[in-house]
GROMACS .gro file of C-alpha atoms in nm:
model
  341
    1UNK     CA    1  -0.974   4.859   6.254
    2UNK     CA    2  -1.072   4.962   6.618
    3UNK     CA    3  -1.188   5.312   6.439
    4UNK     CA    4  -1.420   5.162   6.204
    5UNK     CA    5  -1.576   4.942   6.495
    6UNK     CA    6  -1.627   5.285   6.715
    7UNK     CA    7  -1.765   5.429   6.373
    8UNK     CA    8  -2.005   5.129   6.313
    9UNK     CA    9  -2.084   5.104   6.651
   10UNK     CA   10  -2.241   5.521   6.684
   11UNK     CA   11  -2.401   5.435   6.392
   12UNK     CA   12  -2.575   5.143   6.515
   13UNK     CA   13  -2.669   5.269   6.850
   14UNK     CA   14  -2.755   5.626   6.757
   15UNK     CA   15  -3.106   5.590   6.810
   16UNK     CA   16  -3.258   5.601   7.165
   17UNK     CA   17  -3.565   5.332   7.200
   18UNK     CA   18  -3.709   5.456   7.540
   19UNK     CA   19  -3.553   5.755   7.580
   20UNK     CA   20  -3.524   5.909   8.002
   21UNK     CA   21  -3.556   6.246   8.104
   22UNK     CA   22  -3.226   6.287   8.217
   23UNK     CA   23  -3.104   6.217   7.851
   24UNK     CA   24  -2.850   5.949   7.952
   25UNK     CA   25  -2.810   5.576   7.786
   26UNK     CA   26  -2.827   5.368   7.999
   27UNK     CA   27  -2.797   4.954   7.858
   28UNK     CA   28  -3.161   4.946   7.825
   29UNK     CA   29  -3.241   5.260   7.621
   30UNK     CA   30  -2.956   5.177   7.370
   31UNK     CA   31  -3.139   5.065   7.076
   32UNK     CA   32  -2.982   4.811   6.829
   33UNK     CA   33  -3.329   4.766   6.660
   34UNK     CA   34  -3.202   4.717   6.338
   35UNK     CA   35  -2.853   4.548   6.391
   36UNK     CA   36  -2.885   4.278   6.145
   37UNK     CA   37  -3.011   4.503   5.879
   38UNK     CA   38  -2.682   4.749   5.994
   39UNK     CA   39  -2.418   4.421   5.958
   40UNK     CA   40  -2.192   4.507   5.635
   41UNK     CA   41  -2.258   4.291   5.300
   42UNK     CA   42  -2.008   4.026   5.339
   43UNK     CA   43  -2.187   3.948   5.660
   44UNK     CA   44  -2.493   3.905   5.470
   45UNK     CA   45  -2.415   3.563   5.314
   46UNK     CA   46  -2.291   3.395   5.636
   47UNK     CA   47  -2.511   3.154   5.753
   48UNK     CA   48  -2.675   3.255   6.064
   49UNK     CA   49  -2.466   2.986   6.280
   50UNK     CA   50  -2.165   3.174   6.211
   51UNK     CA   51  -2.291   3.484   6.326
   52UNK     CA   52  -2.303   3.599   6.721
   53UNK     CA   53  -2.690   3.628   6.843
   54UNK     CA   54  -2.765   3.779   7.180
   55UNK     CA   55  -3.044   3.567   7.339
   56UNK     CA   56  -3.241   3.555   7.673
   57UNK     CA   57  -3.324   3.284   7.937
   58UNK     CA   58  -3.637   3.265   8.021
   59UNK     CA   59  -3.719   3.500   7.826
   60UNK     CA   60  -4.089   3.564   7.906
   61UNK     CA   61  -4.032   3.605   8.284
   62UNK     CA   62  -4.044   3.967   8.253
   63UNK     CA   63  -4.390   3.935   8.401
   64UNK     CA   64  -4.528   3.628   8.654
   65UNK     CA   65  -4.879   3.594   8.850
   66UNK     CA   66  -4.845   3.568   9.169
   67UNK     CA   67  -5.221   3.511   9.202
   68UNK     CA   68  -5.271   3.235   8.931
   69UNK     CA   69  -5.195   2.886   9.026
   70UNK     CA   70  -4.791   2.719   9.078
   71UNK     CA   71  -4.728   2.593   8.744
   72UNK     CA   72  -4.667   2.183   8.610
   73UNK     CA   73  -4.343   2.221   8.636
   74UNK     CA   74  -4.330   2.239   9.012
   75UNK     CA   75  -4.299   1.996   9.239
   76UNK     CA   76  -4.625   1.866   9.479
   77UNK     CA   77  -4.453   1.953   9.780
   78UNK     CA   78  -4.391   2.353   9.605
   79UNK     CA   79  -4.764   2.294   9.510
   80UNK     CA   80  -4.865   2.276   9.893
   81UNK     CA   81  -4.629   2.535  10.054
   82UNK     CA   82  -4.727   2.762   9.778
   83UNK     CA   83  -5.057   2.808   9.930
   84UNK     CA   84  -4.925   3.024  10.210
   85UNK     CA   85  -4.925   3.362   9.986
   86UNK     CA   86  -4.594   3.436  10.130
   87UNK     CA   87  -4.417   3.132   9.910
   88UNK     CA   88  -4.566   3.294   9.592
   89UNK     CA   89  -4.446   3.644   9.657
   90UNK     CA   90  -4.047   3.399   9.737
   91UNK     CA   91  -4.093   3.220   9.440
   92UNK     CA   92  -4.152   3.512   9.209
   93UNK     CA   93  -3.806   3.696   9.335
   94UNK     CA   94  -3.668   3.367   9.199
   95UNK     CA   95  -3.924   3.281   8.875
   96UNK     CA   96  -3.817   3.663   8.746
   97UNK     CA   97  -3.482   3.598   8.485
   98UNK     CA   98  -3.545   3.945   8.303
   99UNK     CA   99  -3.651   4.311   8.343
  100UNK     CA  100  -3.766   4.374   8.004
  101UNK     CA  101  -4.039   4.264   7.796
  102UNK     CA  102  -4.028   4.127   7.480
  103UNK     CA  103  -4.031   4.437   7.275
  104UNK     CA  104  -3.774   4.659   7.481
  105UNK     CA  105  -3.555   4.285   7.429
  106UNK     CA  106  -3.591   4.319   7.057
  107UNK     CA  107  -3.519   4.708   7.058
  108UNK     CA  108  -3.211   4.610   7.270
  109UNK     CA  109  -3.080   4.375   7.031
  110UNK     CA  110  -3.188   4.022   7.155
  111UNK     CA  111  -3.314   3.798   6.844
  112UNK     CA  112  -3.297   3.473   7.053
  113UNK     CA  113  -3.607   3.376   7.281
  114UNK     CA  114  -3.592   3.077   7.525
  115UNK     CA  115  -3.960   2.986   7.569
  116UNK     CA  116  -4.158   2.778   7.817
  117UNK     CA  117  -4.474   2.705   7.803
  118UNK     CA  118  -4.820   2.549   7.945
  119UNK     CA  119  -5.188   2.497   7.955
  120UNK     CA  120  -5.306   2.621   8.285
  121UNK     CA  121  -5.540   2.374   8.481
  122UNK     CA  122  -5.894   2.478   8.545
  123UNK     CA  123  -5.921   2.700   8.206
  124UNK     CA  124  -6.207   2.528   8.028
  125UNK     CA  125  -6.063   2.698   7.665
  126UNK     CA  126  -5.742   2.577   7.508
  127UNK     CA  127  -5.530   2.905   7.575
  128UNK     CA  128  -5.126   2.863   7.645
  129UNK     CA  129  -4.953   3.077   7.861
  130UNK     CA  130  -4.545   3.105   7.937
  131UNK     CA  131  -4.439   2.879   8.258
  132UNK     CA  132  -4.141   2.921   8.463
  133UNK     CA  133  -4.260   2.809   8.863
  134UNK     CA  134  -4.512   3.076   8.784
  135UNK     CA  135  -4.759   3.181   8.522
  136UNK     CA  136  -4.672   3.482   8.247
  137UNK     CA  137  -4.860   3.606   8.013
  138UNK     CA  138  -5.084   3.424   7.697
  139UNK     CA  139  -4.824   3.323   7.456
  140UNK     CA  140  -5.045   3.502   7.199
  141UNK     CA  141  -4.963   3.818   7.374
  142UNK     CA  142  -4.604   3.744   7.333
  143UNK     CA  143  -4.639   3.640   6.983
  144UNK     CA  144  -4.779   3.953   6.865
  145UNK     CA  145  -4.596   4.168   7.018
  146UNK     CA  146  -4.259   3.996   6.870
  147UNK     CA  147  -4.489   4.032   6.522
  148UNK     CA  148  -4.551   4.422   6.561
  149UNK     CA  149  -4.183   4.442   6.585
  150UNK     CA  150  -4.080   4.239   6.306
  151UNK     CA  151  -4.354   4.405   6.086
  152UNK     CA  152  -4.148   4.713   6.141
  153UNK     CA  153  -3.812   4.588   6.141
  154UNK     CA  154  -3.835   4.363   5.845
  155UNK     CA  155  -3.457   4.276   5.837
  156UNK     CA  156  -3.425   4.131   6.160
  157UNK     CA  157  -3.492   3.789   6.241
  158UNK     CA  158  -3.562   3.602   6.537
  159UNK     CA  159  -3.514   3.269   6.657
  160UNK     CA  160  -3.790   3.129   6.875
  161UNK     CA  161  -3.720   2.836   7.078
  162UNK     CA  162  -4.005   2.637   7.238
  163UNK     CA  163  -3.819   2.400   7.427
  164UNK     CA  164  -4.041   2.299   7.727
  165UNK     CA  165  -4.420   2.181   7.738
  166UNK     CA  166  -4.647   2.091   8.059
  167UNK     CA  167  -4.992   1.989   8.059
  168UNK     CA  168  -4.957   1.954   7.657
  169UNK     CA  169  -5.189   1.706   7.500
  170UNK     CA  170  -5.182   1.734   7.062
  171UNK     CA  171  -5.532   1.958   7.120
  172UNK     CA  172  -5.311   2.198   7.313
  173UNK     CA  173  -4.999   2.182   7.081
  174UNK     CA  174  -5.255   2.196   6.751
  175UNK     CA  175  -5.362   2.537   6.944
  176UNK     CA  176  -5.037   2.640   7.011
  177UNK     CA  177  -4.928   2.587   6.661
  178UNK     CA  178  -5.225   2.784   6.508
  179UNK     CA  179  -5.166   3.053   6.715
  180UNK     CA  180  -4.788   3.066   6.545
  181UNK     CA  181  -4.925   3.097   6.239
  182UNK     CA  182  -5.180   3.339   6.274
  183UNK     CA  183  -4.898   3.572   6.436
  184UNK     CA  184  -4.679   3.549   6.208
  185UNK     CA  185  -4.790   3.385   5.882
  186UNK     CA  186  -4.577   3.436   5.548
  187UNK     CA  187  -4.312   3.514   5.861
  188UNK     CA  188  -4.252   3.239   5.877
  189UNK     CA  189  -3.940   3.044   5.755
  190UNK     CA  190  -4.001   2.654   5.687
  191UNK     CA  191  -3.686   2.381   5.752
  192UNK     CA  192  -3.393   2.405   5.557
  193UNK     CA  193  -3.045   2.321   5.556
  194UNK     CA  194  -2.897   2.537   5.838
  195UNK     CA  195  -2.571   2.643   5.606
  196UNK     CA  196  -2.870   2.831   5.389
  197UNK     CA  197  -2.972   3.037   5.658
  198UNK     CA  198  -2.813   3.353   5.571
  199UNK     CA  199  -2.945   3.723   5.583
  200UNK     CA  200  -2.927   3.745   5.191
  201UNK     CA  201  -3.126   3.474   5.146
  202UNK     CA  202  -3.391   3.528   5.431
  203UNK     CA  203  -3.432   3.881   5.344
  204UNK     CA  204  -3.523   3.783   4.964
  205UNK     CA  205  -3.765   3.512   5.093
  206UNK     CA  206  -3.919   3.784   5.372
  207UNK     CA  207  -3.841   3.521   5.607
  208UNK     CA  208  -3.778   3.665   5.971
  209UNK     CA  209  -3.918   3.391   6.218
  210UNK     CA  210  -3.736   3.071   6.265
  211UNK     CA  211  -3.991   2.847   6.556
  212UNK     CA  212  -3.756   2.542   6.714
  213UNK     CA  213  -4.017   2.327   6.871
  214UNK     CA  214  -3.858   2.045   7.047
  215UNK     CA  215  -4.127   1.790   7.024
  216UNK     CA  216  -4.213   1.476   6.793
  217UNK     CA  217  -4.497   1.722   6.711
  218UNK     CA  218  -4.280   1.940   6.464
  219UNK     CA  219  -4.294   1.688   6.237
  220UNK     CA  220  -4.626   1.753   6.154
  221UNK     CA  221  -4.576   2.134   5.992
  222UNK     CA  222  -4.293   2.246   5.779
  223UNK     CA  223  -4.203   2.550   5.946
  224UNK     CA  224  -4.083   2.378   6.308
  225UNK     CA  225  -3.782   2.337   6.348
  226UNK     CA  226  -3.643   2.005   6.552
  227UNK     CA  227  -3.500   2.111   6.861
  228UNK     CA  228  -3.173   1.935   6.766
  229UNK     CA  229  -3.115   2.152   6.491
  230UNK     CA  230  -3.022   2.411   6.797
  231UNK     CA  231  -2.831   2.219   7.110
  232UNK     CA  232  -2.822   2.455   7.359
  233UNK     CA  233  -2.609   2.244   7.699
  234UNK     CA  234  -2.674   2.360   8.032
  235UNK     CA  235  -2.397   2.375   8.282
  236UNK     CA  236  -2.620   2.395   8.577
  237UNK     CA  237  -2.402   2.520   8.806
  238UNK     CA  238  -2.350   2.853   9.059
  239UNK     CA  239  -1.984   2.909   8.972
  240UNK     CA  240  -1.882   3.140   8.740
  241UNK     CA  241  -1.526   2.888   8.691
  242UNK     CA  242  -1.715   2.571   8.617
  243UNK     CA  243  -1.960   2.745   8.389
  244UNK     CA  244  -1.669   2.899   8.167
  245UNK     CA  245  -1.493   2.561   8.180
  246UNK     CA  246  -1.819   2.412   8.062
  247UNK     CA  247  -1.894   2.658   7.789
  248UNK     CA  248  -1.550   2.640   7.671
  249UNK     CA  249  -1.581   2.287   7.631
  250UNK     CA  250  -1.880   2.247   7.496
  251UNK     CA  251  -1.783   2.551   7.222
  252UNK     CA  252  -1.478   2.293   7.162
  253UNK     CA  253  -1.766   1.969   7.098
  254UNK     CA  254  -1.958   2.218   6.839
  255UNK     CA  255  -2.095   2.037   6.533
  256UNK     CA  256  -1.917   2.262   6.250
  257UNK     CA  257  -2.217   2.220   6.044
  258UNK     CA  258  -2.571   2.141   6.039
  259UNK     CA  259  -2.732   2.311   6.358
  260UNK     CA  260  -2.702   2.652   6.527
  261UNK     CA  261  -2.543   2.603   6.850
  262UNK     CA  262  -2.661   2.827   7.189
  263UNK     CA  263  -2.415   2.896   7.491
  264UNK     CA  264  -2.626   2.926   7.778
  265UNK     CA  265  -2.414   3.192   8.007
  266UNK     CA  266  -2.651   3.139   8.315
  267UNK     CA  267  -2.605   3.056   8.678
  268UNK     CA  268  -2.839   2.783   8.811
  269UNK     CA  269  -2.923   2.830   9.168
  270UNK     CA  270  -2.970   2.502   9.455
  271UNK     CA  271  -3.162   2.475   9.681
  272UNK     CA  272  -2.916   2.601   9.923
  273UNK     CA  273  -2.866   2.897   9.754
  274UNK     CA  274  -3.238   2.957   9.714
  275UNK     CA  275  -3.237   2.925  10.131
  276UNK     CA  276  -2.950   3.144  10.162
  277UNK     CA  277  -3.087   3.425   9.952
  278UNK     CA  278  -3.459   3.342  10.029
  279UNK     CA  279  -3.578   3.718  10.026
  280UNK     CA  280  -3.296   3.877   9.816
  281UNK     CA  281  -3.430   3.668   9.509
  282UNK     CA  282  -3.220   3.549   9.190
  283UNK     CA  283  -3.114   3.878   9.054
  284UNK     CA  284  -2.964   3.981   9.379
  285UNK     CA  285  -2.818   3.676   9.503
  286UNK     CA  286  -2.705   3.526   9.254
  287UNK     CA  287  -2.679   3.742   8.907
  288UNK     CA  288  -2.569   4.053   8.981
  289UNK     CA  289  -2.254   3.996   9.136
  290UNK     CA  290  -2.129   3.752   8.866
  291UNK     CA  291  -2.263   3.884   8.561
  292UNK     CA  292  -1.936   4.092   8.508
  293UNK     CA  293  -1.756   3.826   8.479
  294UNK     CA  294  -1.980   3.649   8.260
  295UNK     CA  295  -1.978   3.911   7.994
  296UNK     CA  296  -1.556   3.935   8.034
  297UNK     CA  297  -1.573   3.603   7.901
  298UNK     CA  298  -1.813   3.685   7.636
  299UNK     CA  299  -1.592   3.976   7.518
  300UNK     CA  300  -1.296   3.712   7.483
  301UNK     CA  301  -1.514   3.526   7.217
  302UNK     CA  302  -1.514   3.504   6.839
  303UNK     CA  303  -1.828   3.429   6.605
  304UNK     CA  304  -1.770   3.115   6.309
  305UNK     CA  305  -1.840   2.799   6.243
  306UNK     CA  306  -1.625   2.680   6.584
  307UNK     CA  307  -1.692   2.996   6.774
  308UNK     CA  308  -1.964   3.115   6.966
  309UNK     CA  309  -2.322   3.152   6.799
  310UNK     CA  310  -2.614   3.233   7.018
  311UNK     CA  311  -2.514   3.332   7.360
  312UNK     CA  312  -2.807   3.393   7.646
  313UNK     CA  313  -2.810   3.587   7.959
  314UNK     CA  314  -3.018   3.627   8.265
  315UNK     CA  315  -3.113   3.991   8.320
  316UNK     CA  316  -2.972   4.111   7.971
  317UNK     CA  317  -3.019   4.484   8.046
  318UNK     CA  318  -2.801   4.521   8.372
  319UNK     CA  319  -2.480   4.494   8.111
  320UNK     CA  320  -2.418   4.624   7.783
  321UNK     CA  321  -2.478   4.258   7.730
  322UNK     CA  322  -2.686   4.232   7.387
  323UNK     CA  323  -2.429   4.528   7.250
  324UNK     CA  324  -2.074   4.311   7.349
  325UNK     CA  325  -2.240   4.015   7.151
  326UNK     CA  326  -2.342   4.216   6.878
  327UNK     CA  327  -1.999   4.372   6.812
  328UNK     CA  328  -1.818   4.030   6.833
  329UNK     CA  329  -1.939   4.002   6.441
  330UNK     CA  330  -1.693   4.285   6.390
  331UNK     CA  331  -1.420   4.045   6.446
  332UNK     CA  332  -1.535   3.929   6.101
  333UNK     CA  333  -1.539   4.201   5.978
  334UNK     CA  334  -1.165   4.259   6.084
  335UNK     CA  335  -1.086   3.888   5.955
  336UNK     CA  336  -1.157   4.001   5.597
  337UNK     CA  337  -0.997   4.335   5.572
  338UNK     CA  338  -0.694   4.096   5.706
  339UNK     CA  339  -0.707   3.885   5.446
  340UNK     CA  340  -0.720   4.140   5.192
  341UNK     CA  341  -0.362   4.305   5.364
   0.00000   0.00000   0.00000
């Protein structure tokens, strides 16, 4: 069994995505592009809730402006110390939750996408950019470069999860909405009973884009998804000990049907811990030193209708994170080939 995960394992990381001059992998550059496409056939008519999905938090903070304005979702009292330039350069160290953008996420193997987003005051069009303290890029940008991907990766799916909205009236959300549809079109996968989510039946439907939109809004269009269909609890905690505890228990609460489920395997800084690590940022105070023991706890997990489903990281490429999720499906795999013994 451990041979054939090795053996399925080469084959699904043979291929370099951004490949360095030195000719090394490193977690980055190992490209599971085309994992769910590489999963064997009896994984194929699983429903995607009893598969394991590497996600990201935050996943659009690749990228923040310093320059542009503090976001909605600060506080007035952030609003006013942020214009010393100083605060903005501070709150970026601490806005940042990933390294790579959204393409090099997809090539890495992350299908899940935690998205925040916001009109930004001042703009006299209707344009929506991603929020988190600061502002990222248009969400247009984002959305077509997820599309470009999925055009040529049509067997992988993604789940895109629009789960907070500031300075959102309905013009703004009827933008935001049209925009989703002109990226991704016949894409697009309309609501369904979750238990008929599986590859098989996405593939022969050219589904690949499943939009959770958790607003009385999504009632409006048949392809959002209500954000209860995917609970995703947040510890909100720095320990690594009481997050485990809490994912653990929450795993243990998991509806066995009717909703994907996401375990958010993040570290939540205070406000103390901001102050300690002021100039170090969240990566280096806060992420780097625990994240190993996050993803020993991942590796400890198994994939099914009571296990894990979509698990999301902070900083997915300083691990083989999206790679130790992947390969929990193998325990599936191994599952069956017991059964048959």
């Amino acid at each position: 069994m451990l041979a054939l995960r090795k053996a399925r394992r080469k084959l699904r990381m043979g291929t370099i995505c951004s490949p360095n001059p030195s000719g090394t992998k490193t977690s980055s550059e190992v490209c599971n592009a085309d994992w769910m496409a590489s999963l064997p056939p009896h994984l194929h008519n699983l429903p995607l809730s009893n598969l394991a999905i590497p996600g990201s938090h935050d996943s659009f903070s690749y990228w923040v402006d310093e320059k542009s304005p503090v976001g909605p979702d600060q506080t007035q009292a952030i609003k006013r110390l942020a214009r010393i330039s100083l605060v903005k350069k501070l709150m970026k160290k601490w806005s940042v939750t990933q390294n790579l953008t959204f393409r090099e996420q997809l090539e890495a193997g992350i299908r899940y996408f935690d998205l925040r987003v916001s009109s930004k005051p001042g703009d006299a069009d209707q344009e929506i950019y991603f929020i988190h303290g600061l502002f990222g890029i248009k969400v247009w940008d984002g959305l077509m470069e997820i599309d470009s991907f999925l055009t040529q990766h049509p067997q992988e799916i993604v789940f895109l999860d629009f789960n907070h909205f500031y300075a959102m009236d309905e013009t703004h959300h009827k933008c935001l909405v049209l925009r989703i549809q002109e990226a991704f079109e016949n894409k697009l996968c309309p609501t369904c009973s979750v238990e008929s989510m599986t590859l098989k039946n996405l593939w022969e439907k050219k589904y690949q884009v499943l939009i959770f939109y958790h607003c009385p809004f999504y009632k409006q269009y048949p392809f959002l998804w209500p954000g209860k269909k995917i609970p995703a609890p947040w510890a909100n905690t720095t320990s690594v000990q009481k997050l485990i505890l809490f994912l653990e228990t929450t795993l243990s609460e998991r509806a066995p049907r009717g909703s994907f489920h996401v375990s958010q395997a993040i570290l939540t800084p205070r406000v103390k811990t901001i102050a300690r690590g002021l100039v170090g940022g969240l990566k280096n105070t806060l992420v780097h030193r625990n994240l190993p023991a996050i993803l020993d706890w991942v590796k400890t997990q198994k994939p099914g209708a009571m296990g894990v489903n979509i698990i999301t990281s902070d900083f997915v490429d300083l691990v083989d994170f999206a790679t130790t999720v992947i390969e929990l499906n193998d325990l599936l795999q191994e599952d069956k080939a017991l059964a048959k013994c």
